[in-house]
mmCIF file with all atom_site columns, C-alpha atoms in Angstrom:
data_model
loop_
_atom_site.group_PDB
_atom_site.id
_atom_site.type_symbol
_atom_site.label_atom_id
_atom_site.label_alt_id
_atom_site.label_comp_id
_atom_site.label_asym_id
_atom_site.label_entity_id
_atom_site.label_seq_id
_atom_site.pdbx_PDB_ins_code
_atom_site.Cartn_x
_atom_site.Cartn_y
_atom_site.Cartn_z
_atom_site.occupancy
_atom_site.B_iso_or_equiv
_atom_site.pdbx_formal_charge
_atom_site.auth_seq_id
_atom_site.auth_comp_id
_atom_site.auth_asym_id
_atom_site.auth_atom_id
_atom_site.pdbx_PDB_model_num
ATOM 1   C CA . UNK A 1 1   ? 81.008 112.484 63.126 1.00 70.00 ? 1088 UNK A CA 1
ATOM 2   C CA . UNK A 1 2   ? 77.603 111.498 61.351 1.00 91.00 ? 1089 UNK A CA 1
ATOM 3   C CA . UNK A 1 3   ? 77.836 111.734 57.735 1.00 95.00 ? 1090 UNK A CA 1
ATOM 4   C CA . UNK A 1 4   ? 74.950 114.442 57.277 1.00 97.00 ? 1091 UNK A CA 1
ATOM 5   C CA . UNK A 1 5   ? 73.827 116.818 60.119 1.00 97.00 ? 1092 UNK A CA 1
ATOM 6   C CA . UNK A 1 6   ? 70.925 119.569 60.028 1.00 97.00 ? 1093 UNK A CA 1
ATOM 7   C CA . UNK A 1 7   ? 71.171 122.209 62.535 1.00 97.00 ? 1094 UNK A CA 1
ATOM 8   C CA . UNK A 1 8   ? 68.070 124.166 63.429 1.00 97.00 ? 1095 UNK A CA 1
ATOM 9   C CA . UNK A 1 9   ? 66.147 124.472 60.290 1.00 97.00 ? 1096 UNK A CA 1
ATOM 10  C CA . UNK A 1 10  ? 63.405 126.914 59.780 1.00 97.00 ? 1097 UNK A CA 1
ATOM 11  C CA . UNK A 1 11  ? 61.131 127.331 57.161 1.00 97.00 ? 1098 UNK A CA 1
ATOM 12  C CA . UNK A 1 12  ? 58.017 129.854 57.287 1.00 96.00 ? 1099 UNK A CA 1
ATOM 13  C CA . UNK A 1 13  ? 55.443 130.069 54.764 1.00 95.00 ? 1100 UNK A CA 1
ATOM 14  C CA . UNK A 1 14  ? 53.743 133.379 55.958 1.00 93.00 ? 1101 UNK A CA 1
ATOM 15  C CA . UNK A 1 15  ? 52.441 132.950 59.171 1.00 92.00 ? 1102 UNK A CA 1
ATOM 16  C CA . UNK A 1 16  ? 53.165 129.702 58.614 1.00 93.00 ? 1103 UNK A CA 1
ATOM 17  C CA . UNK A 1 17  ? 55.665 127.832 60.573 1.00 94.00 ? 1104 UNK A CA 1
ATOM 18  C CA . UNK A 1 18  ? 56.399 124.556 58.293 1.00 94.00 ? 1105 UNK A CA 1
ATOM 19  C CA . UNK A 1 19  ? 60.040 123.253 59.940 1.00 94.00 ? 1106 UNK A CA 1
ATOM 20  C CA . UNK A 1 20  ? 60.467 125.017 63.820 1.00 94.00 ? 1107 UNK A CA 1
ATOM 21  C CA . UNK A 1 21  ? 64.122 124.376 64.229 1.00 96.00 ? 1108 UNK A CA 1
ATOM 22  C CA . UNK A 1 22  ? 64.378 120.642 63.001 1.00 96.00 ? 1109 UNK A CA 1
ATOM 23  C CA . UNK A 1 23  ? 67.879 118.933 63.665 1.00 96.00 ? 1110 UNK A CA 1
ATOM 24  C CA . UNK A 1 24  ? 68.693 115.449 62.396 1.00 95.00 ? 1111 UNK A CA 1
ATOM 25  C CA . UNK A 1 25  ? 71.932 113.736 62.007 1.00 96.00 ? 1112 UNK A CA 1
ATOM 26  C CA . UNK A 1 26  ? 72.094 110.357 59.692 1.00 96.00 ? 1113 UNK A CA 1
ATOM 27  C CA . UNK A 1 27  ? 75.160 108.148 60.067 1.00 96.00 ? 1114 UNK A CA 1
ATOM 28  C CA . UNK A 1 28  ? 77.243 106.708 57.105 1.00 96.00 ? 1115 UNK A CA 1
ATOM 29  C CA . UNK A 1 29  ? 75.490 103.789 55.354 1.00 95.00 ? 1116 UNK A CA 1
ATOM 30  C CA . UNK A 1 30  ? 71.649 104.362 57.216 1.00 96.00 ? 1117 UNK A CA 1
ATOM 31  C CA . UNK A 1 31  ? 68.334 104.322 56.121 1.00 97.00 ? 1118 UNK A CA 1
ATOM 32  C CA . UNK A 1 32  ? 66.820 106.455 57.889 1.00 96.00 ? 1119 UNK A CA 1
ATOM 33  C CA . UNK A 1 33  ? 63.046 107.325 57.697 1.00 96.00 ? 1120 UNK A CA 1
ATOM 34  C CA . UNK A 1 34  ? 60.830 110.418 57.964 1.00 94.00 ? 1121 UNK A CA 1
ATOM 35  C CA . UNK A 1 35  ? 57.368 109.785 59.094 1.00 94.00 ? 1122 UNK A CA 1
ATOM 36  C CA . UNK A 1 36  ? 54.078 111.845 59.936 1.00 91.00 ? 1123 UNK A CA 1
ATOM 37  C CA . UNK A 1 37  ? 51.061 112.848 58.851 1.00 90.00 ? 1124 UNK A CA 1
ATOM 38  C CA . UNK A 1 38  ? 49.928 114.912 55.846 1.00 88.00 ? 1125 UNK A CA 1
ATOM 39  C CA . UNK A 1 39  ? 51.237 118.278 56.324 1.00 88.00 ? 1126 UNK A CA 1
ATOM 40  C CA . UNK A 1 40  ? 53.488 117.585 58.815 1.00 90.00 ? 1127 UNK A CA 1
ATOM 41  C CA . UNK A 1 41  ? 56.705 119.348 57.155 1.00 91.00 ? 1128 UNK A CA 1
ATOM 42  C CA . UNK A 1 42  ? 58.507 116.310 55.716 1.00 93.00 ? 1129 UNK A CA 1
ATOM 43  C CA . UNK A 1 43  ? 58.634 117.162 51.785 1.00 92.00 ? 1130 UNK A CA 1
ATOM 44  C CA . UNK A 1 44  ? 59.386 121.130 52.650 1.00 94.00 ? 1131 UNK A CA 1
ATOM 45  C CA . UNK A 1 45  ? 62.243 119.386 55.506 1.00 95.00 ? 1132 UNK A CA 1
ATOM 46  C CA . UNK A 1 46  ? 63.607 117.033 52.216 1.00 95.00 ? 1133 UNK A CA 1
ATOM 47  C CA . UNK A 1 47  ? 62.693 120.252 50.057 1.00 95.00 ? 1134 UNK A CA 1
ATOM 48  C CA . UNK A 1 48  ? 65.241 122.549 52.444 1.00 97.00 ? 1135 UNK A CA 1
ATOM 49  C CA . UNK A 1 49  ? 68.073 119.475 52.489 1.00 96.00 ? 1136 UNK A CA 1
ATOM 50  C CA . UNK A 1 50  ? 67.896 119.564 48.684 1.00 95.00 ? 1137 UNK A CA 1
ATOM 51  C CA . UNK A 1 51  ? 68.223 122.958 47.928 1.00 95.00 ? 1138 UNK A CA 1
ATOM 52  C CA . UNK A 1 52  ? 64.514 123.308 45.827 1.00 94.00 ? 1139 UNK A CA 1
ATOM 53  C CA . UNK A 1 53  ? 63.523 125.856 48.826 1.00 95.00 ? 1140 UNK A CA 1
ATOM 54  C CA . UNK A 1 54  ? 65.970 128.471 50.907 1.00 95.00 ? 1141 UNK A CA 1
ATOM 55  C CA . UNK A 1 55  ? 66.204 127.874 54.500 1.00 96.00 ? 1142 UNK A CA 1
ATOM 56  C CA . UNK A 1 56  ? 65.403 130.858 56.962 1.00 97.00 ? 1143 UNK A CA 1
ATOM 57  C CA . UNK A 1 57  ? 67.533 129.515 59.464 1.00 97.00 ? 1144 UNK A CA 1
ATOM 58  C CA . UNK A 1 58  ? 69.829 127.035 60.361 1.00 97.00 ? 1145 UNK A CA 1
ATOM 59  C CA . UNK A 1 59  ? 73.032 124.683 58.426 1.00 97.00 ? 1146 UNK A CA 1
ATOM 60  C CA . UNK A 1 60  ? 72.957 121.937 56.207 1.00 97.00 ? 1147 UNK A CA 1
ATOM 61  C CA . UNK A 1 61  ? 76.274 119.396 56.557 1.00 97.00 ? 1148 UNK A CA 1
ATOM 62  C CA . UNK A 1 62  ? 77.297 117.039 54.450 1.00 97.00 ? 1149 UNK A CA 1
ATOM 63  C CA . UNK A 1 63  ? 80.505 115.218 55.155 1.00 95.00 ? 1150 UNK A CA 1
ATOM 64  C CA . UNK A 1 64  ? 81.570 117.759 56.231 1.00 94.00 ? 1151 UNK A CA 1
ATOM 65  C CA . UNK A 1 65  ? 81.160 120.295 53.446 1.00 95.00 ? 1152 UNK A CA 1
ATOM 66  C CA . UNK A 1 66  ? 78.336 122.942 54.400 1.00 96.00 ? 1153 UNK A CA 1
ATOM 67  C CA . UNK A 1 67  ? 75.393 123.209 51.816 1.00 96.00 ? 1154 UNK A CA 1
ATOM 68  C CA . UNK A 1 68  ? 73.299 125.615 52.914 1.00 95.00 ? 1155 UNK A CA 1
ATOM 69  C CA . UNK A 1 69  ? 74.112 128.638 51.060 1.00 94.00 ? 1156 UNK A CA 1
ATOM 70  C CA . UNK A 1 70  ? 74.840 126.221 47.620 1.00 96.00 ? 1157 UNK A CA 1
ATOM 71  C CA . UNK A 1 71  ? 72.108 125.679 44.469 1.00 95.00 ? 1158 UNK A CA 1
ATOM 72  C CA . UNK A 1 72  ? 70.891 122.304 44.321 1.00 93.00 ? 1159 UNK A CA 1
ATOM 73  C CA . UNK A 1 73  ? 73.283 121.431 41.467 1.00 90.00 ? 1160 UNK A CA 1
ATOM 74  C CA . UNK A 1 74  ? 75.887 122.348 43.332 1.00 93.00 ? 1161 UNK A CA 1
ATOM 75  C CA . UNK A 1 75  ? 74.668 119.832 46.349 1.00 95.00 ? 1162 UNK A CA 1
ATOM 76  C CA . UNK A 1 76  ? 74.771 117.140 43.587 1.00 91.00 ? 1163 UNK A CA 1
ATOM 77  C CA . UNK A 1 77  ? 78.596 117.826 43.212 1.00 90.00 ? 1164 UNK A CA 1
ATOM 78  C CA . UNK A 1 78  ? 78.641 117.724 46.638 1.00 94.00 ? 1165 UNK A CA 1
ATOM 79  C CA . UNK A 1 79  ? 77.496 114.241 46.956 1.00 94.00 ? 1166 UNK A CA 1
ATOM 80  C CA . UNK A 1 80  ? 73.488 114.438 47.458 1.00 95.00 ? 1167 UNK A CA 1
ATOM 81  C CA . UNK A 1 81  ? 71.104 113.343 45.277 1.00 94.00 ? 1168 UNK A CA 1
ATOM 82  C CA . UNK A 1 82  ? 67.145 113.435 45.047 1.00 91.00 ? 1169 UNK A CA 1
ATOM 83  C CA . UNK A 1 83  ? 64.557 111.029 43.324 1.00 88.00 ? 1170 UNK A CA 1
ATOM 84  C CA . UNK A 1 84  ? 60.818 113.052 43.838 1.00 81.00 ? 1171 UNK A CA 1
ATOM 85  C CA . UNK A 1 85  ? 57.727 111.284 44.044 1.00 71.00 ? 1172 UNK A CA 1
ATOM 86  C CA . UNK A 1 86  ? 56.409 111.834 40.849 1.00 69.00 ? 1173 UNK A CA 1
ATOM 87  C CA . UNK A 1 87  ? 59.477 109.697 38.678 1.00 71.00 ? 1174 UNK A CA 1
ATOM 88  C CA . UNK A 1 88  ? 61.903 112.329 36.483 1.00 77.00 ? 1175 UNK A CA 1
ATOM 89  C CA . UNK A 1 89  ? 62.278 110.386 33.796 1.00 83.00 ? 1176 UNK A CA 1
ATOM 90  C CA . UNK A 1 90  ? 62.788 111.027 29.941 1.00 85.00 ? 1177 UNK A CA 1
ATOM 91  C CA . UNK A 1 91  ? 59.853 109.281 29.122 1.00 88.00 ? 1178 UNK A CA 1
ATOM 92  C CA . UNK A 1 92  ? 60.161 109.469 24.820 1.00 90.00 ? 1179 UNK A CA 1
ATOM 93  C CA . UNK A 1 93  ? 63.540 108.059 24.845 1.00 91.00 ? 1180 UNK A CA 1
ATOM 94  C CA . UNK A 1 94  ? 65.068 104.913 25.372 1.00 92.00 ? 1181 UNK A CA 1
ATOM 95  C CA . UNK A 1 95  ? 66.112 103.538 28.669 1.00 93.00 ? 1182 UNK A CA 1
ATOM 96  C CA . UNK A 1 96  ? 69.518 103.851 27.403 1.00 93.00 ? 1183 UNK A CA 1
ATOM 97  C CA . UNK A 1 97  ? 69.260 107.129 26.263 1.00 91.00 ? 1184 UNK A CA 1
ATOM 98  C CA . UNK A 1 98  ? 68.160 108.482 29.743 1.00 91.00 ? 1185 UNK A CA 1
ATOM 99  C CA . UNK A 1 99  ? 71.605 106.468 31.492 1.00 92.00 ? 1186 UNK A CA 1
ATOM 100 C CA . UNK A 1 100 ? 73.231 107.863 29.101 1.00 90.00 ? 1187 UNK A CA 1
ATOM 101 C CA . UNK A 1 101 ? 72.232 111.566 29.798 1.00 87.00 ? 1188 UNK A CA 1
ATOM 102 C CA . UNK A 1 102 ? 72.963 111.099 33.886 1.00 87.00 ? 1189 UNK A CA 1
ATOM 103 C CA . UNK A 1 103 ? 76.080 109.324 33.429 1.00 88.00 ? 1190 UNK A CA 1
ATOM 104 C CA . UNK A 1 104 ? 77.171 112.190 30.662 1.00 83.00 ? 1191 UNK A CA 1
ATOM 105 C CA . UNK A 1 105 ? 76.257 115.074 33.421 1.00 78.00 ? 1192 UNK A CA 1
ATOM 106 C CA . UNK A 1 106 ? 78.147 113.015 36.040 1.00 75.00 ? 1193 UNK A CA 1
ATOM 107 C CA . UNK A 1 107 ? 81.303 113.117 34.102 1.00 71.00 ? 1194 UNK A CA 1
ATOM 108 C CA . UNK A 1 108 ? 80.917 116.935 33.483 1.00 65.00 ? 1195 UNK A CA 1
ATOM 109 C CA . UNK A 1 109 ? 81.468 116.462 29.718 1.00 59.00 ? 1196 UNK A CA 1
ATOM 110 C CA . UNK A 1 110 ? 79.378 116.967 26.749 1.00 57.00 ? 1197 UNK A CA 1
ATOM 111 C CA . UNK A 1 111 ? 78.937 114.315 23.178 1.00 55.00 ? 1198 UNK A CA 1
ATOM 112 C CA . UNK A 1 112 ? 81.174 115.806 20.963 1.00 56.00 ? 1199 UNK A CA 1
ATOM 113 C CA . UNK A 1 113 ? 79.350 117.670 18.303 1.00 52.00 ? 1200 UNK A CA 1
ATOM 114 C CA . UNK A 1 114 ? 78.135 115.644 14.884 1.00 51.00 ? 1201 UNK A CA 1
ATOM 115 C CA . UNK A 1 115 ? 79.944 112.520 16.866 1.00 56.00 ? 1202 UNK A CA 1
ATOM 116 C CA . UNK A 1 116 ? 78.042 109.477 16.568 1.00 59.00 ? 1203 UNK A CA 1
ATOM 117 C CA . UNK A 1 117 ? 76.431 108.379 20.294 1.00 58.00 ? 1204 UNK A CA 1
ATOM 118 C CA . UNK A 1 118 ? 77.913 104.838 20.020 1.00 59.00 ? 1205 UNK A CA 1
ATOM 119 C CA . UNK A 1 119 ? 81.315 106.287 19.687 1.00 57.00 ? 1206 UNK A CA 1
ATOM 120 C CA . UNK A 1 120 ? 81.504 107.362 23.121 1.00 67.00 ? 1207 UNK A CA 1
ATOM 121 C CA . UNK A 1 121 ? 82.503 103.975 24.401 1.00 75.00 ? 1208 UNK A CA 1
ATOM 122 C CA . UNK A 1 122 ? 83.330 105.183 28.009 1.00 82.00 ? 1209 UNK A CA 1
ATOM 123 C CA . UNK A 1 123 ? 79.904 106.275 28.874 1.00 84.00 ? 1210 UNK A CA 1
ATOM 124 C CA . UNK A 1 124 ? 78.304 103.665 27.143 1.00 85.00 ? 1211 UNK A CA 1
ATOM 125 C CA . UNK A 1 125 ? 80.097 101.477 29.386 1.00 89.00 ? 1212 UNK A CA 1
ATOM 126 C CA . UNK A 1 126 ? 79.341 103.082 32.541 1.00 88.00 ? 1213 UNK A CA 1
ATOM 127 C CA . UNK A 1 127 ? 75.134 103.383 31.241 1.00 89.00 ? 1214 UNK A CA 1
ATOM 128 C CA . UNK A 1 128 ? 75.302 99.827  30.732 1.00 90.00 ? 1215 UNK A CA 1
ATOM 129 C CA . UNK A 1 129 ? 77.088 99.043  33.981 1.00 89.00 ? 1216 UNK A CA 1
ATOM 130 C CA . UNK A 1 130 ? 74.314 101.046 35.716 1.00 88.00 ? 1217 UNK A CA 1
ATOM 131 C CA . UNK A 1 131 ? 71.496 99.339  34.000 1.00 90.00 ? 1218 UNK A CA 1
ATOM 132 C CA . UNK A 1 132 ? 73.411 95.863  34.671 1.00 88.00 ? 1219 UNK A CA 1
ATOM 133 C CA . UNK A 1 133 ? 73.743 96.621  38.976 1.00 85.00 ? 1220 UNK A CA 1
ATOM 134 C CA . UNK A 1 134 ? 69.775 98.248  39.140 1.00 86.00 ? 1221 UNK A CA 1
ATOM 135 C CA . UNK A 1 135 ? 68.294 95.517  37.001 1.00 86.00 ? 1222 UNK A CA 1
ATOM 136 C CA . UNK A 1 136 ? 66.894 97.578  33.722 1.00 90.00 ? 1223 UNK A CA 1
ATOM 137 C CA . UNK A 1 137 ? 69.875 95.754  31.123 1.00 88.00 ? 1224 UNK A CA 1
ATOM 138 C CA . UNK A 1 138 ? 66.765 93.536  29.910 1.00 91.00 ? 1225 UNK A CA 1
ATOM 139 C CA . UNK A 1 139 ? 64.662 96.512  28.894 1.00 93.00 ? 1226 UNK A CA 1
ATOM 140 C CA . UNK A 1 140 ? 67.591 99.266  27.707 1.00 91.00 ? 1227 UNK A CA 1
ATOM 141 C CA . UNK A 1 141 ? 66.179 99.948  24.206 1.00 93.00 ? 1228 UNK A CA 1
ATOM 142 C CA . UNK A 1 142 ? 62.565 100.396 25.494 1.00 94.00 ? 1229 UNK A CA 1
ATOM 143 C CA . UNK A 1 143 ? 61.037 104.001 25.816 1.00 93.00 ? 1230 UNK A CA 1
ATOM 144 C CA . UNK A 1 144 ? 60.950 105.043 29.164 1.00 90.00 ? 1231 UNK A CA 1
ATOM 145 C CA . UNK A 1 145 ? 57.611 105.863 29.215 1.00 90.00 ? 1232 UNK A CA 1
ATOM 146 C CA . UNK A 1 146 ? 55.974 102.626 28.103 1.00 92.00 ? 1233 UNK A CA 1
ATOM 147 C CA . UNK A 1 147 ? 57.932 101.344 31.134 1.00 90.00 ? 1234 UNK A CA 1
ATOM 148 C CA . UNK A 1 148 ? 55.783 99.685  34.273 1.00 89.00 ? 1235 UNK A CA 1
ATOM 149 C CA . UNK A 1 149 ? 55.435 102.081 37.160 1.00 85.00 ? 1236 UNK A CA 1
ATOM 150 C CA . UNK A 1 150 ? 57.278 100.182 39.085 1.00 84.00 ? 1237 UNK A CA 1
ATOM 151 C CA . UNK A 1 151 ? 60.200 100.326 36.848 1.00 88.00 ? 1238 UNK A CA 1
ATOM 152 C CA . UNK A 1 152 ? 59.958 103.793 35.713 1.00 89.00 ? 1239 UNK A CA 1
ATOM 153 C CA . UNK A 1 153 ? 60.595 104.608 39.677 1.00 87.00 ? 1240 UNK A CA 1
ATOM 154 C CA . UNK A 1 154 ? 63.802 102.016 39.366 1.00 89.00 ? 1241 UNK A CA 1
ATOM 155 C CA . UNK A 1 155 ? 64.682 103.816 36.380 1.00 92.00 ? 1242 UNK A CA 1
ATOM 156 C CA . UNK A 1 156 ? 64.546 107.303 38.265 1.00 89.00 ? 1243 UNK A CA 1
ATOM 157 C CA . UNK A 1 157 ? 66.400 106.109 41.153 1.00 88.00 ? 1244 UNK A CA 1
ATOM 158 C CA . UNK A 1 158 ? 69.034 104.956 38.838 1.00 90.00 ? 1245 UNK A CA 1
ATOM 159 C CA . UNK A 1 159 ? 69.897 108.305 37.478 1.00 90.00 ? 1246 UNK A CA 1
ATOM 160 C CA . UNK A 1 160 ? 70.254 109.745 40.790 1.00 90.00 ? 1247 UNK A CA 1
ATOM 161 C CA . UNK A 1 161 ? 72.642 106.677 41.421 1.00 90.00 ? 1248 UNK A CA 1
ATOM 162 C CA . UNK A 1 162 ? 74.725 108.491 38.383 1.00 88.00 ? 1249 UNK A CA 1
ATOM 163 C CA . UNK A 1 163 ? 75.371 110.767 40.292 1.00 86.00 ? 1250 UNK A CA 1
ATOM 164 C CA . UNK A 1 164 ? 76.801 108.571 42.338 1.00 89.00 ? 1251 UNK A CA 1
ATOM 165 C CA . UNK A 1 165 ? 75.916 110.433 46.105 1.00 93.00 ? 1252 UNK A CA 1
ATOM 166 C CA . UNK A 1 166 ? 77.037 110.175 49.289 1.00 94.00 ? 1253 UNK A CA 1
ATOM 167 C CA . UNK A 1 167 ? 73.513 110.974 50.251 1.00 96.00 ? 1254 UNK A CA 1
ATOM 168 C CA . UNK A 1 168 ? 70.147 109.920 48.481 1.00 95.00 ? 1255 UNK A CA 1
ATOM 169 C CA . UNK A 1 169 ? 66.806 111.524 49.376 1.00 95.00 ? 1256 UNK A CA 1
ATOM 170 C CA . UNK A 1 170 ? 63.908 109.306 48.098 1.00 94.00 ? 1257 UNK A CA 1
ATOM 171 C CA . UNK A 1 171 ? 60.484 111.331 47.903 1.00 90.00 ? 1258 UNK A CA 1
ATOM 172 C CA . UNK A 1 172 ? 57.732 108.538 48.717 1.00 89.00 ? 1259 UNK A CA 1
ATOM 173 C CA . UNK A 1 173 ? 59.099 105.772 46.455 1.00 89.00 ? 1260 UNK A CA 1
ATOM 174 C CA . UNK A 1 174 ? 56.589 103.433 47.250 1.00 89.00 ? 1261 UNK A CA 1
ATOM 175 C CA . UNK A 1 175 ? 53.808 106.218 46.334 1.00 86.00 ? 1262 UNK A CA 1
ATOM 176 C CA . UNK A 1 176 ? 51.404 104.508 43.839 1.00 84.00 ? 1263 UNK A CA 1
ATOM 177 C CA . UNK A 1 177 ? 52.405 100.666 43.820 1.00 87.00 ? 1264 UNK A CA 1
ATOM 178 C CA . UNK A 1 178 ? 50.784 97.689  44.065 1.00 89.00 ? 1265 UNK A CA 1
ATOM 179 C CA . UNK A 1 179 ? 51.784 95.177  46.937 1.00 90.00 ? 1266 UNK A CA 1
ATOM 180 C CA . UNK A 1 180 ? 54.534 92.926  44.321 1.00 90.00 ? 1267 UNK A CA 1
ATOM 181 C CA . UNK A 1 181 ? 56.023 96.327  43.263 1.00 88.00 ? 1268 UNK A CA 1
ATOM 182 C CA . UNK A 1 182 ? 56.183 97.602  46.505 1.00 90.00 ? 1269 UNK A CA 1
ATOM 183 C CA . UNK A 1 183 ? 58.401 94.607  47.779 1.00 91.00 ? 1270 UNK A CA 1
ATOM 184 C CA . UNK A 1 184 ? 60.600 94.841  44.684 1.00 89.00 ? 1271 UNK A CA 1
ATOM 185 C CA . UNK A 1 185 ? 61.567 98.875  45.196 1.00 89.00 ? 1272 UNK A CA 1
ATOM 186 C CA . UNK A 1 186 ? 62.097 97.229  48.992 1.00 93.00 ? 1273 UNK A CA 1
ATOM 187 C CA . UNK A 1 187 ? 64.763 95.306  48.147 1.00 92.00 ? 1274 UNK A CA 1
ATOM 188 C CA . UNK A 1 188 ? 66.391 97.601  45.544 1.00 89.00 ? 1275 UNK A CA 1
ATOM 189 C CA . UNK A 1 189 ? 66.904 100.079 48.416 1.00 93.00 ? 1276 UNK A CA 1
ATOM 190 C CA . UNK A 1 190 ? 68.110 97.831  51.000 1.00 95.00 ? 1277 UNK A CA 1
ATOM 191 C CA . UNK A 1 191 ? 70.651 96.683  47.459 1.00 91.00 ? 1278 UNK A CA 1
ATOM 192 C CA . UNK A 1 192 ? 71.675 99.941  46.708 1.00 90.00 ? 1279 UNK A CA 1
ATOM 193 C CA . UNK A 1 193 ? 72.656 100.313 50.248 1.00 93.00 ? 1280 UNK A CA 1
ATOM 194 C CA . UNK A 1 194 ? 74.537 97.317  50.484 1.00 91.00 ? 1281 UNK A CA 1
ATOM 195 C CA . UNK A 1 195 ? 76.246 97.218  47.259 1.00 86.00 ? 1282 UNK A CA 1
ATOM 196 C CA . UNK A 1 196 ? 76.567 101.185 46.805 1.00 85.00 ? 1283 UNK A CA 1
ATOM 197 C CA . UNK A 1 197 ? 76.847 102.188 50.528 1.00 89.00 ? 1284 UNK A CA 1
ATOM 198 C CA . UNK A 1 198 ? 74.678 104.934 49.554 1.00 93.00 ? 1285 UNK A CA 1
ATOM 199 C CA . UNK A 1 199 ? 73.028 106.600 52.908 1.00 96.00 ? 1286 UNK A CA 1
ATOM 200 C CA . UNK A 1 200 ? 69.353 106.856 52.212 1.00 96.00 ? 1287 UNK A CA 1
ATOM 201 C CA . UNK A 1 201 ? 66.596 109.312 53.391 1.00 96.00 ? 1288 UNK A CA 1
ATOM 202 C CA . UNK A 1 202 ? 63.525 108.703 52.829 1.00 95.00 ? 1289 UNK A CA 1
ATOM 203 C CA . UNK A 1 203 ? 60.096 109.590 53.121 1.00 93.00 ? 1290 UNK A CA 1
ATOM 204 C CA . UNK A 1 204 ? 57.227 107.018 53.513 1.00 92.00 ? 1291 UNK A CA 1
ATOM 205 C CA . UNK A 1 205 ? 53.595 106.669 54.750 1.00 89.00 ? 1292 UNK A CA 1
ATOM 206 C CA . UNK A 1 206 ? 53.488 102.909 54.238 1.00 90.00 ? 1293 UNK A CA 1
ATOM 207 C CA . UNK A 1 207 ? 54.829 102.078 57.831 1.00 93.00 ? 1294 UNK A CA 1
ATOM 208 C CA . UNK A 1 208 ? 55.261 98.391  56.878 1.00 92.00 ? 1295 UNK A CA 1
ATOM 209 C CA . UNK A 1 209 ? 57.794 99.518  53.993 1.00 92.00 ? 1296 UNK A CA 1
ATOM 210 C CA . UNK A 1 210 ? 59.439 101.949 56.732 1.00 93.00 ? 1297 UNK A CA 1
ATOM 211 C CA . UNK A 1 211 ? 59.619 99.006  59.866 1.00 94.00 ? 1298 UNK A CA 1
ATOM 212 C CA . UNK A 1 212 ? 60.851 96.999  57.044 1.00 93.00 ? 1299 UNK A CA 1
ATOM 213 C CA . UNK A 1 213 ? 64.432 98.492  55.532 1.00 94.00 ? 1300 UNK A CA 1
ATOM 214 C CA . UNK A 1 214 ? 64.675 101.798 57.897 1.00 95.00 ? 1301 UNK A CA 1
ATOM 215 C CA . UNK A 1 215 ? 66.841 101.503 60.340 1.00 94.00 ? 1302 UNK A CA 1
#
């Protein structure tokens, strides 16, 4: 059984038919792509899989465990995650700080009140594991904001990796990089795939970034 499966999804803006009765299943461990032209229904089709907009038809699997009728933090628990194309970042505080924060809301508990942050040695651990496996250990005390774009999207993409999902849904990652940074976000997908196993979604007009890593 494929690890994700949508059944007949509808969405209608209005008149407006946006998804007629799209069906898709994605194995365990694929890339898979989702290509088209402007307009074509690909952000509201990602937008219905992650919960942001209410399906008026149709069933969203994962592994097994139906989404459709959950809230997109409840997906998360489920094992789904979502990086959008503008990057969700915290971009005033430190690289470390914004591990920190994912890692923290992956664990389901809270920094004990009038604690000191270093104290919590467990989740320090597991931020700087995370920045060690997605390559950001060298730049964990600079503000996210003064980051690269490049590496403000690697930054992003790590915090959904927190959450550490069965299924990742990437939102144009590519979307305003140059050629080098491009070819780097390339290979940290087709890494996270391998290392994590993560199954990957994604969305992408550059069609030499999608024959490249989709499969």
């Amino acid at each position: 059984m494929s690890l994700f499966r949508a059944e007949g999804l509808v969405k209608r803006f209005g008149g407006l038919l946006a998804t007629d009765h799209v069906s898709l299943a994605v194995e365990a461990g694929e890339i898979h792509a989702l290509i088209g032209p402007n307009g074509a229904g690909k952000s509201t089709l990602v937008n219905l899989i992650s919960g942001l907009l209410p399906a008026d038809a149709g069933r969203i699997v994962l592994d097994g465990v139906e989404l459709t009728a959950l809230t997109p933090h409840a997906r998360t628990r489920a094992g789904l995650a979502r990086c959008f194309q503008i990057s969700s970042v915290f971009r005033n505080d430190s690289v470390r700080d914004n591990l920190l924060l994912a890692v923290q809301a992956q664990a389901g508990s809270s920094f004990r009140c009038l604690s000191r942050r270093d104290a919590e040695h467990a989740l320090q651990e597991r931020a700087e594991a995370l920045a060690q496996r997605t390559g950001l250990a060298e730049v964990l005390e600079r503000n996210a904001g003064t980051l690269a774009h490049g590496l403000q999207k690697r930054l992003d993409l790590a915090l959904a990796l927190a959450a550490r999902p069965r299924l990742l849904l990437l939102d144009e990652p590519m979307a305003g990089m140059n050629v080098e940074e491009k070819q780097d976000m390339s290979r940290f997908i087709l890494d996270v795939n391998d290392e994590y196993g993560t199954t990957i979604v994604l969305i992408e007009h550059d069609m030499g970034v999608v024959m490249d890593i989709s499969d």
